[in-house]
PDB file of N, CA and C in Angstrom:
ATOM      1  N   PRO L 293     -14.743   2.857  -2.453  1.00 59.00           N
ATOM      2  CA  PRO L 293     -15.715   1.815  -2.169  1.00 59.00           C
ATOM      3  C   PRO L 293     -16.713   2.276  -1.106  1.00 59.00           C
ATOM      4  N   ARG L 294     -17.828   1.661  -1.102  1.00 82.00           N
ATOM      5  CA  ARG L 294     -18.812   1.987  -0.077  1.00 82.00           C
ATOM      6  C   ARG L 294     -18.445   1.284   1.229  1.00 82.00           C
ATOM      7  N   SER L 295     -18.974   1.708   2.311  1.00 90.00           N
ATOM      8  CA  SER L 295     -18.670   1.108   3.611  1.00 90.00           C
ATOM      9  C   SER L 295     -19.268  -0.287   3.713  1.00 90.00           C
ATOM     10  N   GLY L 296     -18.525  -1.175   4.359  1.00 92.00           N
ATOM     11  CA  GLY L 296     -19.008  -2.518   4.630  1.00 92.00           C
ATOM     12  C   GLY L 296     -18.562  -3.590   3.672  1.00 92.00           C
ATOM     13  N   ASP L 297     -17.866  -3.231   2.583  1.00 93.00           N
ATOM     14  CA  ASP L 297     -17.406  -4.244   1.634  1.00 93.00           C
ATOM     15  C   ASP L 297     -16.178  -4.967   2.183  1.00 93.00           C
ATOM     16  N   GLU L 298     -16.150  -6.273   2.012  1.00 95.00           N
ATOM     17  CA  GLU L 298     -15.007  -7.061   2.483  1.00 95.00           C
ATOM     18  C   GLU L 298     -13.792  -6.814   1.584  1.00 95.00           C
ATOM     19  N   ILE L 299     -12.628  -6.755   2.203  1.00 95.00           N
ATOM     20  CA  ILE L 299     -11.368  -6.557   1.481  1.00 95.00           C
ATOM     21  C   ILE L 299     -10.613  -7.872   1.509  1.00 95.00           C
ATOM     22  N   ASP L 300     -10.255  -8.371   0.341  1.00 96.00           N
ATOM     23  CA  ASP L 300      -9.502  -9.623   0.202  1.00 96.00           C
ATOM     24  C   ASP L 300      -8.093  -9.334  -0.296  1.00 96.00           C
ATOM     25  N   GLY L 301      -7.174 -10.250  -0.017  1.00 97.00           N
ATOM     26  CA  GLY L 301      -5.822 -10.173  -0.554  1.00 97.00           C
ATOM     27  C   GLY L 301      -4.830  -9.422   0.314  1.00 97.00           C
ATOM     28  N   LEU L 302      -5.225  -8.998   1.496  1.00 96.00           N
ATOM     29  CA  LEU L 302      -4.305  -8.237   2.354  1.00 96.00           C
ATOM     30  C   LEU L 302      -3.107  -9.075   2.786  1.00 96.00           C
ATOM     31  N   ASP L 303      -3.345 -10.314   3.173  1.00 96.00           N
ATOM     32  CA  ASP L 303      -2.235 -11.175   3.580  1.00 96.00           C
ATOM     33  C   ASP L 303      -1.297 -11.442   2.416  1.00 96.00           C
ATOM     34  N   GLU L 304      -1.856 -11.649   1.242  1.00 97.00           N
ATOM     35  CA  GLU L 304      -1.036 -11.908   0.062  1.00 97.00           C
ATOM     36  C   GLU L 304      -0.182 -10.685  -0.281  1.00 97.00           C
ATOM     37  N   ALA L 305      -0.768  -9.492  -0.178  1.00 96.00           N
ATOM     38  CA  ALA L 305      -0.022  -8.265  -0.457  1.00 96.00           C
ATOM     39  C   ALA L 305       1.108  -8.084   0.547  1.00 96.00           C
ATOM     40  N   ALA L 306       0.829  -8.306   1.821  1.00 96.00           N
ATOM     41  CA  ALA L 306       1.861  -8.168   2.852  1.00 96.00           C
ATOM     42  C   ALA L 306       2.959  -9.216   2.682  1.00 96.00           C
ATOM     43  N   ALA L 307       2.604 -10.395   2.182  1.00 97.00           N
ATOM     44  CA  ALA L 307       3.589 -11.467   1.988  1.00 97.00           C
ATOM     45  C   ALA L 307       4.634 -11.107   0.933  1.00 97.00           C
ATOM     46  N   THR L 308       4.349 -10.132   0.084  1.00 96.00           N
ATOM     47  CA  THR L 308       5.326  -9.710  -0.924  1.00 96.00           C
ATOM     48  C   THR L 308       6.419  -8.841  -0.318  1.00 96.00           C
ATOM     49  N   GLY L 309       6.225  -8.414   0.935  1.00 95.00           N
ATOM     50  CA  GLY L 309       7.171  -7.507   1.574  1.00 95.00           C
ATOM     51  C   GLY L 309       6.694  -6.071   1.577  1.00 95.00           C
ATOM     52  N   ALA L 310       5.565  -5.812   0.934  1.00 95.00           N
ATOM     53  CA  ALA L 310       5.004  -4.464   0.924  1.00 95.00           C
ATOM     54  C   ALA L 310       4.408  -4.146   2.291  1.00 95.00           C
ATOM     55  N   LEU L 311       4.320  -2.879   2.585  1.00 95.00           N
ATOM     56  CA  LEU L 311       3.658  -2.415   3.801  1.00 95.00           C
ATOM     57  C   LEU L 311       2.257  -1.979   3.425  1.00 95.00           C
ATOM     58  N   VAL L 312       1.266  -2.450   4.163  1.00 95.00           N
ATOM     59  CA  VAL L 312      -0.128  -2.098   3.898  1.00 95.00           C
ATOM     60  C   VAL L 312      -0.641  -1.354   5.123  1.00 95.00           C
ATOM     61  N   PHE L 313      -0.936  -0.072   4.946  1.00 94.00           N
ATOM     62  CA  PHE L 313      -1.433   0.770   6.025  1.00 94.00           C
ATOM     63  C   PHE L 313      -2.940   0.924   5.892  1.00 94.00           C
ATOM     64  N   HIS L 314      -3.640   0.710   6.998  1.00 93.00           N
ATOM     65  CA  HIS L 314      -5.094   0.827   7.032  1.00 93.00           C
ATOM     66  C   HIS L 314      -5.478   2.206   7.541  1.00 93.00           C
ATOM     67  N   SER L 315      -6.441   2.830   6.877  1.00 90.00           N
ATOM     68  CA  SER L 315      -6.937   4.109   7.375  1.00 90.00           C
ATOM     69  C   SER L 315      -8.456   4.160   7.393  1.00 90.00           C
ATOM     70  N   GLY L 316      -9.092   3.424   6.548  1.00 90.00           N
ATOM     71  CA  GLY L 316     -10.549   3.417   6.491  1.00 90.00           C
ATOM     72  C   GLY L 316     -11.066   1.997   6.477  1.00 90.00           C
ATOM     73  N   THR L 317     -10.616   1.201   7.453  1.00 93.00           N
ATOM     74  CA  THR L 317     -11.037  -0.196   7.527  1.00 93.00           C
ATOM     75  C   THR L 317     -11.528  -0.517   8.930  1.00 93.00           C
ATOM     76  N   VAL L 318     -12.312  -1.565   9.031  1.00 95.00           N
ATOM     77  CA  VAL L 318     -12.765  -2.104  10.312  1.00 95.00           C
ATOM     78  C   VAL L 318     -12.724  -3.617  10.229  1.00 95.00           C
ATOM     79  N   HIS L 319     -12.606  -4.254  11.387  1.00 94.00           N
ATOM     80  CA  HIS L 319     -12.733  -5.710  11.466  1.00 94.00           C
ATOM     81  C   HIS L 319     -14.154  -6.025  11.914  1.00 94.00           C
ATOM     82  N   ASP L 320     -14.800  -6.943  11.213  1.00 94.00           N
ATOM     83  CA  ASP L 320     -16.130  -7.343  11.667  1.00 94.00           C
ATOM     84  C   ASP L 320     -15.992  -8.421  12.736  1.00 94.00           C
ATOM     85  N   ARG L 321     -17.108  -8.861  13.268  1.00 95.00           N
ATOM     86  CA  ARG L 321     -17.050  -9.831  14.377  1.00 95.00           C
ATOM     87  C   ARG L 321     -16.489 -11.181  13.963  1.00 95.00           C
ATOM     88  N   ASP L 322     -16.470 -11.464  12.655  1.00 95.00           N
ATOM     89  CA  ASP L 322     -15.897 -12.719  12.161  1.00 95.00           C
ATOM     90  C   ASP L 322     -14.420 -12.579  11.820  1.00 95.00           C
ATOM     91  N   GLY L 323     -13.857 -11.368  12.002  1.00 93.00           N
ATOM     92  CA  GLY L 323     -12.441 -11.146  11.734  1.00 93.00           C
ATOM     93  C   GLY L 323     -12.128 -10.662  10.333  1.00 93.00           C
ATOM     94  N   ALA L 324     -13.151 -10.517   9.493  1.00 96.00           N
ATOM     95  CA  ALA L 324     -12.924 -10.020   8.134  1.00 96.00           C
ATOM     96  C   ALA L 324     -12.636  -8.527   8.184  1.00 96.00           C
ATOM     97  N   VAL L 325     -11.786  -8.071   7.271  1.00 96.00           N
ATOM     98  CA  VAL L 325     -11.498  -6.648   7.153  1.00 96.00           C
ATOM     99  C   VAL L 325     -12.468  -6.066   6.136  1.00 96.00           C
ATOM    100  N   ARG L 326     -13.110  -4.947   6.526  1.00 95.00           N
ATOM    101  CA  ARG L 326     -14.116  -4.336   5.673  1.00 95.00           C
ATOM    102  C   ARG L 326     -13.829  -2.853   5.492  1.00 95.00           C
ATOM    103  N   THR L 327     -14.327  -2.309   4.392  1.00 93.00           N
ATOM    104  CA  THR L 327     -14.166  -0.882   4.132  1.00 93.00           C
ATOM    105  C   THR L 327     -15.015  -0.082   5.115  1.00 93.00           C
ATOM    106  N   ALA L 328     -14.503   1.104   5.463  1.00 92.00           N
ATOM    107  CA  ALA L 328     -15.241   1.995   6.365  1.00 92.00           C
ATOM    108  C   ALA L 328     -15.317   3.397   5.778  1.00 92.00           C
ATOM    109  N   GLY L 329     -15.075   3.523   4.473  1.00 84.00           N
ATOM    110  CA  GLY L 329     -15.200   4.800   3.786  1.00 84.00           C
ATOM    111  C   GLY L 329     -13.894   5.551   3.651  1.00 84.00           C
ATOM    112  N   GLY L 330     -13.876   6.471   2.711  1.00 82.00           N
ATOM    113  CA  GLY L 330     -12.694   7.300   2.483  1.00 82.00           C
ATOM    114  C   GLY L 330     -11.567   6.542   1.809  1.00 82.00           C
ATOM    115  N   ARG L 331     -10.366   7.071   1.977  1.00 84.00           N
ATOM    116  CA  ARG L 331      -9.183   6.358   1.471  1.00 84.00           C
ATOM    117  C   ARG L 331      -8.906   5.217   2.418  1.00 84.00           C
ATOM    118  N   VAL L 332      -9.099   4.020   1.943  1.00 88.00           N
ATOM    119  CA  VAL L 332      -9.145   2.841   2.785  1.00 88.00           C
ATOM    120  C   VAL L 332      -7.767   2.309   3.131  1.00 88.00           C
ATOM    121  N   LEU L 333      -6.881   2.194   2.155  1.00 93.00           N
ATOM    122  CA  LEU L 333      -5.567   1.586   2.347  1.00 93.00           C
ATOM    123  C   LEU L 333      -4.497   2.382   1.618  1.00 93.00           C
ATOM    124  N   SER L 334      -3.276   2.261   2.108  1.00 92.00           N
ATOM    125  CA  SER L 334      -2.095   2.732   1.381  1.00 92.00           C
ATOM    126  C   SER L 334      -1.137   1.566   1.303  1.00 92.00           C
ATOM    127  N   VAL L 335      -0.584   1.329   0.127  1.00 94.00           N
ATOM    128  CA  VAL L 335       0.359   0.239  -0.070  1.00 94.00           C
ATOM    129  C   VAL L 335       1.707   0.839  -0.417  1.00 94.00           C
ATOM    130  N   VAL L 336       2.728   0.439   0.322  1.00 92.00           N
ATOM    131  CA  VAL L 336       4.076   0.961   0.136  1.00 92.00           C
ATOM    132  C   VAL L 336       5.000  -0.187  -0.226  1.00 92.00           C
ATOM    133  N   GLY L 337       5.661  -0.066  -1.376  1.00 92.00           N
ATOM    134  CA  GLY L 337       6.640  -1.060  -1.785  1.00 92.00           C
ATOM    135  C   GLY L 337       8.022  -0.655  -1.314  1.00 92.00           C
ATOM    136  N   ARG L 338       8.896  -1.633  -1.233  1.00 92.00           N
ATOM    137  CA  ARG L 338      10.272  -1.369  -0.831  1.00 92.00           C
ATOM    138  C   ARG L 338      11.216  -1.948  -1.864  1.00 92.00           C
ATOM    139  N   GLY L 339      12.378  -1.298  -2.019  1.00 91.00           N
ATOM    140  CA  GLY L 339      13.366  -1.770  -2.957  1.00 91.00           C
ATOM    141  C   GLY L 339      14.602  -0.916  -2.909  1.00 91.00           C
ATOM    142  N   PRO L 340      15.636  -1.300  -3.643  1.00 91.00           N
ATOM    143  CA  PRO L 340      16.907  -0.580  -3.598  1.00 91.00           C
ATOM    144  C   PRO L 340      16.864   0.784  -4.277  1.00 91.00           C
ATOM    145  N   ASP L 341      15.824   1.032  -5.085  1.00 87.00           N
ATOM    146  CA  ASP L 341      15.680   2.330  -5.727  1.00 87.00           C
ATOM    147  C   ASP L 341      14.186   2.626  -5.878  1.00 87.00           C
ATOM    148  N   LEU L 342      13.891   3.841  -6.265  1.00 85.00           N
ATOM    149  CA  LEU L 342      12.510   4.311  -6.322  1.00 85.00           C
ATOM    150  C   LEU L 342      11.660   3.534  -7.324  1.00 85.00           C
ATOM    151  N   ALA L 343      12.207   3.238  -8.472  1.00 85.00           N
ATOM    152  CA  ALA L 343      11.448   2.508  -9.490  1.00 85.00           C
ATOM    153  C   ALA L 343      11.087   1.106  -9.013  1.00 85.00           C
ATOM    154  N   THR L 344      12.015   0.433  -8.358  1.00 90.00           N
ATOM    155  CA  THR L 344      11.758  -0.906  -7.837  1.00 90.00           C
ATOM    156  C   THR L 344      10.698  -0.867  -6.750  1.00 90.00           C
ATOM    157  N   ALA L 345      10.789   0.119  -5.862  1.00 89.00           N
ATOM    158  CA  ALA L 345       9.806   0.252  -4.789  1.00 89.00           C
ATOM    159  C   ALA L 345       8.417   0.547  -5.357  1.00 89.00           C
ATOM    160  N   ALA L 346       8.332   1.408  -6.357  1.00 88.00           N
ATOM    161  CA  ALA L 346       7.044   1.737  -6.973  1.00 88.00           C
ATOM    162  C   ALA L 346       6.444   0.507  -7.642  1.00 88.00           C
ATOM    163  N   SER L 347       7.268  -0.267  -8.312  1.00 90.00           N
ATOM    164  CA  SER L 347       6.796  -1.485  -8.963  1.00 90.00           C
ATOM    165  C   SER L 347       6.314  -2.503  -7.933  1.00 90.00           C
ATOM    166  N   ALA L 348       7.052  -2.619  -6.824  1.00 93.00           N
ATOM    167  CA  ALA L 348       6.661  -3.543  -5.759  1.00 93.00           C
ATOM    168  C   ALA L 348       5.322  -3.133  -5.149  1.00 93.00           C
ATOM    169  N   ALA L 349       5.103  -1.845  -4.967  1.00 92.00           N
ATOM    170  CA  ALA L 349       3.834  -1.357  -4.426  1.00 92.00           C
ATOM    171  C   ALA L 349       2.686  -1.684  -5.374  1.00 92.00           C
ATOM    172  N   SER L 350       2.903  -1.451  -6.654  1.00 91.00           N
ATOM    173  CA  SER L 350       1.866  -1.728  -7.644  1.00 91.00           C
ATOM    174  C   SER L 350       1.531  -3.213  -7.695  1.00 91.00           C
ATOM    175  N   SER L 351       2.556  -4.059  -7.662  1.00 94.00           N
ATOM    176  CA  SER L 351       2.334  -5.511  -7.691  1.00 94.00           C
ATOM    177  C   SER L 351       1.566  -5.979  -6.460  1.00 94.00           C
ATOM    178  N   ALA L 352       1.910  -5.446  -5.305  1.00 95.00           N
ATOM    179  CA  ALA L 352       1.206  -5.815  -4.072  1.00 95.00           C
ATOM    180  C   ALA L 352      -0.231  -5.316  -4.110  1.00 95.00           C
ATOM    181  N   ALA L 353      -0.440  -4.104  -4.588  1.00 94.00           N
ATOM    182  CA  ALA L 353      -1.794  -3.542  -4.659  1.00 94.00           C
ATOM    183  C   ALA L 353      -2.680  -4.344  -5.617  1.00 94.00           C
ATOM    184  N   ASP L 354      -2.069  -4.937  -6.647  1.00 94.00           N
ATOM    185  CA  ASP L 354      -2.831  -5.769  -7.586  1.00 94.00           C
ATOM    186  C   ASP L 354      -3.483  -6.967  -6.892  1.00 94.00           C
ATOM    187  N   LEU L 355      -2.968  -7.366  -5.738  1.00 96.00           N
ATOM    188  CA  LEU L 355      -3.470  -8.535  -5.024  1.00 96.00           C
ATOM    189  C   LEU L 355      -4.638  -8.217  -4.104  1.00 96.00           C
ATOM    190  N   ILE L 356      -4.929  -6.943  -3.904  1.00 95.00           N
ATOM    191  CA  ILE L 356      -5.981  -6.511  -2.985  1.00 95.00           C
ATOM    192  C   ILE L 356      -7.263  -6.231  -3.773  1.00 95.00           C
ATOM    193  N   HIS L 357      -8.383  -6.784  -3.276  1.00 94.00           N
ATOM    194  CA  HIS L 357      -9.656  -6.664  -3.976  1.00 94.00           C
ATOM    195  C   HIS L 357     -10.786  -6.310  -3.011  1.00 94.00           C
ATOM    196  N   ALA L 358     -11.665  -5.456  -3.459  1.00 92.00           N
ATOM    197  CA  ALA L 358     -12.904  -5.124  -2.749  1.00 92.00           C
ATOM    198  C   ALA L 358     -13.883  -4.600  -3.789  1.00 92.00           C
ATOM    199  N   ALA L 359     -15.161  -4.777  -3.537  1.00 90.00           N
ATOM    200  CA  ALA L 359     -16.178  -4.276  -4.460  1.00 90.00           C
ATOM    201  C   ALA L 359     -16.044  -2.769  -4.586  1.00 90.00           C
ATOM    202  N   GLY L 360     -16.064  -2.270  -5.806  1.00 84.00           N
ATOM    203  CA  GLY L 360     -16.003  -0.833  -6.034  1.00 84.00           C
ATOM    204  C   GLY L 360     -14.646  -0.202  -5.781  1.00 84.00           C
ATOM    205  N   LEU L 361     -13.625  -1.019  -5.648  1.00 85.00           N
ATOM    206  CA  LEU L 361     -12.288  -0.505  -5.355  1.00 85.00           C
ATOM    207  C   LEU L 361     -11.815   0.436  -6.462  1.00 85.00           C
ATOM    208  N   GLN L 362     -11.308   1.574  -6.055  1.00 85.00           N
ATOM    209  CA  GLN L 362     -10.685   2.520  -6.984  1.00 85.00           C
ATOM    210  C   GLN L 362      -9.248   2.688  -6.541  1.00 85.00           C
ATOM    211  N   ARG L 363      -8.345   2.736  -7.504  1.00 85.00           N
ATOM    212  CA  ARG L 363      -6.938   2.809  -7.181  1.00 85.00           C
ATOM    213  C   ARG L 363      -6.288   3.986  -7.854  1.00 85.00           C
ATOM    214  N   ARG L 364      -5.463   4.701  -7.116  1.00 81.00           N
ATOM    215  CA  ARG L 364      -4.707   5.816  -7.692  1.00 81.00           C
ATOM    216  C   ARG L 364      -3.324   5.312  -8.064  1.00 81.00           C
ATOM    217  N   SER L 365      -2.924   5.582  -9.292  1.00 74.00           N
ATOM    218  CA  SER L 365      -1.589   5.188  -9.731  1.00 74.00           C
ATOM    219  C   SER L 365      -0.720   6.411  -9.997  1.00 74.00           C
ATOM    220  N   ASP L 366      -1.259   7.591  -9.746  1.00 75.00           N
ATOM    221  CA  ASP L 366      -0.533   8.816 -10.052  1.00 75.00           C
ATOM    222  C   ASP L 366       0.289   9.352  -8.883  1.00 75.00           C
ATOM    223  N   ILE L 367       0.166   8.784  -7.710  1.00 71.00           N
ATOM    224  CA  ILE L 367       0.773   9.375  -6.526  1.00 71.00           C
ATOM    225  C   ILE L 367       2.292   9.419  -6.617  1.00 71.00           C
ATOM    226  N   ALA L 368       2.938   8.358  -7.027  1.00 65.00           N
ATOM    227  CA  ALA L 368       4.399   8.361  -7.124  1.00 65.00           C
ATOM    228  C   ALA L 368       4.880   8.580  -8.557  1.00 65.00           C
ATOM    229  N   ALA L 369       3.963   8.746  -9.487  1.00 69.00           N
ATOM    230  CA  ALA L 369       4.339   8.825 -10.900  1.00 69.00           C
ATOM    231  C   ALA L 369       5.306   9.969 -11.180  1.00 69.00           C
ATOM    232  N   GLY L 370       5.080  11.137 -10.623  1.00 68.00           N
ATOM    233  CA  GLY L 370       5.965  12.277 -10.855  1.00 68.00           C
ATOM    234  C   GLY L 370       7.337  12.081 -10.264  1.00 68.00           C
ATOM    235  N   GLU L 371       7.408  11.369  -9.154  1.00 65.00           N
ATOM    236  CA  GLU L 371       8.690  11.124  -8.500  1.00 65.00           C
ATOM    237  C   GLU L 371       9.526  10.096  -9.252  1.00 65.00           C
ATOM    238  N   THR L 372       8.896   9.128  -9.881  1.00 61.00           N
ATOM    239  CA  THR L 372       9.644   8.072 -10.550  1.00 61.00           C
ATOM    240  C   THR L 372      10.008   8.413 -11.984  1.00 61.00           C
ATOM    241  N   ALA L 373       9.342   9.381 -12.601  1.00 65.00           N
ATOM    242  CA  ALA L 373       9.608   9.732 -13.996  1.00 65.00           C
ATOM    243  C   ALA L 373      11.042  10.238 -14.152  1.00 65.00           C
ATOM    244  N   GLY L 374      11.834   9.508 -14.918  1.00 60.00           N
ATOM    245  CA  GLY L 374      13.198   9.919 -15.206  1.00 60.00           C
ATOM    246  C   GLY L 374      14.165   9.758 -14.048  1.00 60.00           C
ATOM    247  N   ARG L 375      13.726   9.119 -12.985  1.00 56.00           N
ATOM    248  CA  ARG L 375      14.588   8.972 -11.811  1.00 56.00           C
ATOM    249  C   ARG L 375      14.611   7.523 -11.344  1.00 56.00           C
ATOM    250  N   ALA L 376      14.655   6.606 -12.273  1.00 52.00           N
ATOM    251  CA  ALA L 376      14.518   5.190 -11.961  1.00 52.00           C
ATOM    252  C   ALA L 376      15.593   4.673 -11.016  1.00 52.00           C
ATOM    253  N   ASN L 377      16.788   5.232 -11.049  1.00 54.00           N
ATOM    254  CA  ASN L 377      17.866   4.709 -10.215  1.00 54.00           C
ATOM    255  C   ASN L 377      18.120   5.541  -8.969  1.00 54.00           C
ATOM    256  N   LEU L 378      17.198   6.446  -8.670  1.00 52.00           N
ATOM    257  CA  LEU L 378      17.361   7.267  -7.478  1.00 52.00           C
ATOM    258  C   LEU L 378      17.280   6.387  -6.241  1.00 52.00           C
ATOM    259  N   ARG L 379      18.292   6.491  -5.401  1.00 57.00           N
ATOM    260  CA  ARG L 379      18.306   5.708  -4.164  1.00 57.00           C
ATOM    261  C   ARG L 379      17.621   6.516  -3.072  1.00 57.00           C
ATOM    262  N   PRO L 380      16.926   5.831  -2.143  1.00 54.00           N
ATOM    263  CA  PRO L 380      16.276   6.567  -1.075  1.00 54.00           C
ATOM    264  C   PRO L 380      17.306   7.268  -0.196  1.00 54.00           C
ATOM    265  N   PRO L 381      16.937   8.386   0.430  1.00 52.00           N
ATOM    266  CA  PRO L 381      17.879   9.085   1.287  1.00 52.00           C
ATOM    267  C   PRO L 381      18.198   8.274   2.537  1.00 52.00           C
ATOM    268  N   MET L 382      19.358   8.556   3.117  1.00 47.00           N
ATOM    269  CA  MET L 382      19.723   7.906   4.368  1.00 47.00           C
ATOM    270  C   MET L 382      18.811   8.430   5.471  1.00 47.00           C
ATOM    271  N   PRO L 383      18.490   7.598   6.443  1.00 45.00           N
ATOM    272  CA  PRO L 383      17.671   8.065   7.564  1.00 45.00           C
ATOM    273  C   PRO L 383      18.381   9.193   8.285  1.00 45.00           C
ATOM    274  N   THR L 384      17.612  10.076   8.874  1.00 43.00           N
ATOM    275  CA  THR L 384      18.185  11.181   9.633  1.00 43.00           C
ATOM    276  C   THR L 384      17.844  11.053  11.100  1.00 43.00           C
ATOM    277  N   GLY L 385      18.351  11.954  11.883  1.00 42.00           N
ATOM    278  CA  GLY L 385      18.065  11.939  13.321  1.00 42.00           C
ATOM    279  C   GLY L 385      18.854  10.879  14.037  1.00 42.00           C
ATOM    280  N   SER L 386      18.246  10.272  15.021  1.00 40.00           N
ATOM    281  CA  SER L 386      18.958   9.330  15.874  1.00 40.00           C
ATOM    282  C   SER L 386      19.330   8.037  15.159  1.00 40.00           C
ATOM    283  N   PHE L 387      18.784   7.807  13.961  1.00 42.00           N
ATOM    284  CA  PHE L 387      19.079   6.579  13.249  1.00 42.00           C
ATOM    285  C   PHE L 387      20.305   6.696  12.333  1.00 42.00           C
ATOM    286  N   ALA L 388      20.743   7.918  12.049  1.00 36.00           N
ATOM    287  CA  ALA L 388      21.876   8.103  11.143  1.00 36.00           C
ATOM    288  C   ALA L 388      23.182   7.825  11.869  1.00 36.00           C
ATOM    289  N   ARG L 389      24.150   7.282  11.143  1.00 36.00           N
ATOM    290  CA  ARG L 389      25.477   7.047  11.715  1.00 36.00           C
ATOM    291  C   ARG L 389      26.507   7.626  10.806  1.00 36.00           C
TER     292      ARG L 389
END
């Protein structure tokens, strides 16, 4: 998208439990979130397995709208192909028990 376009649906996407990370956004003086160029957002779904998390991310991303929005659906496609029941790894480091 071009810079300055308003982004709608962020609250709705977050309400699904997805994580929405901003990288190319700004808040205008009225509090609206607007595009600032580049890759604007990343949406991360969560679930008990990879396929569920990918589906949750896609569903949440469907709720986000901006003029000229382009969406990549290939990022997790290779990881989920044939591995629908793969469980995420256990955390490592100080969080592992």
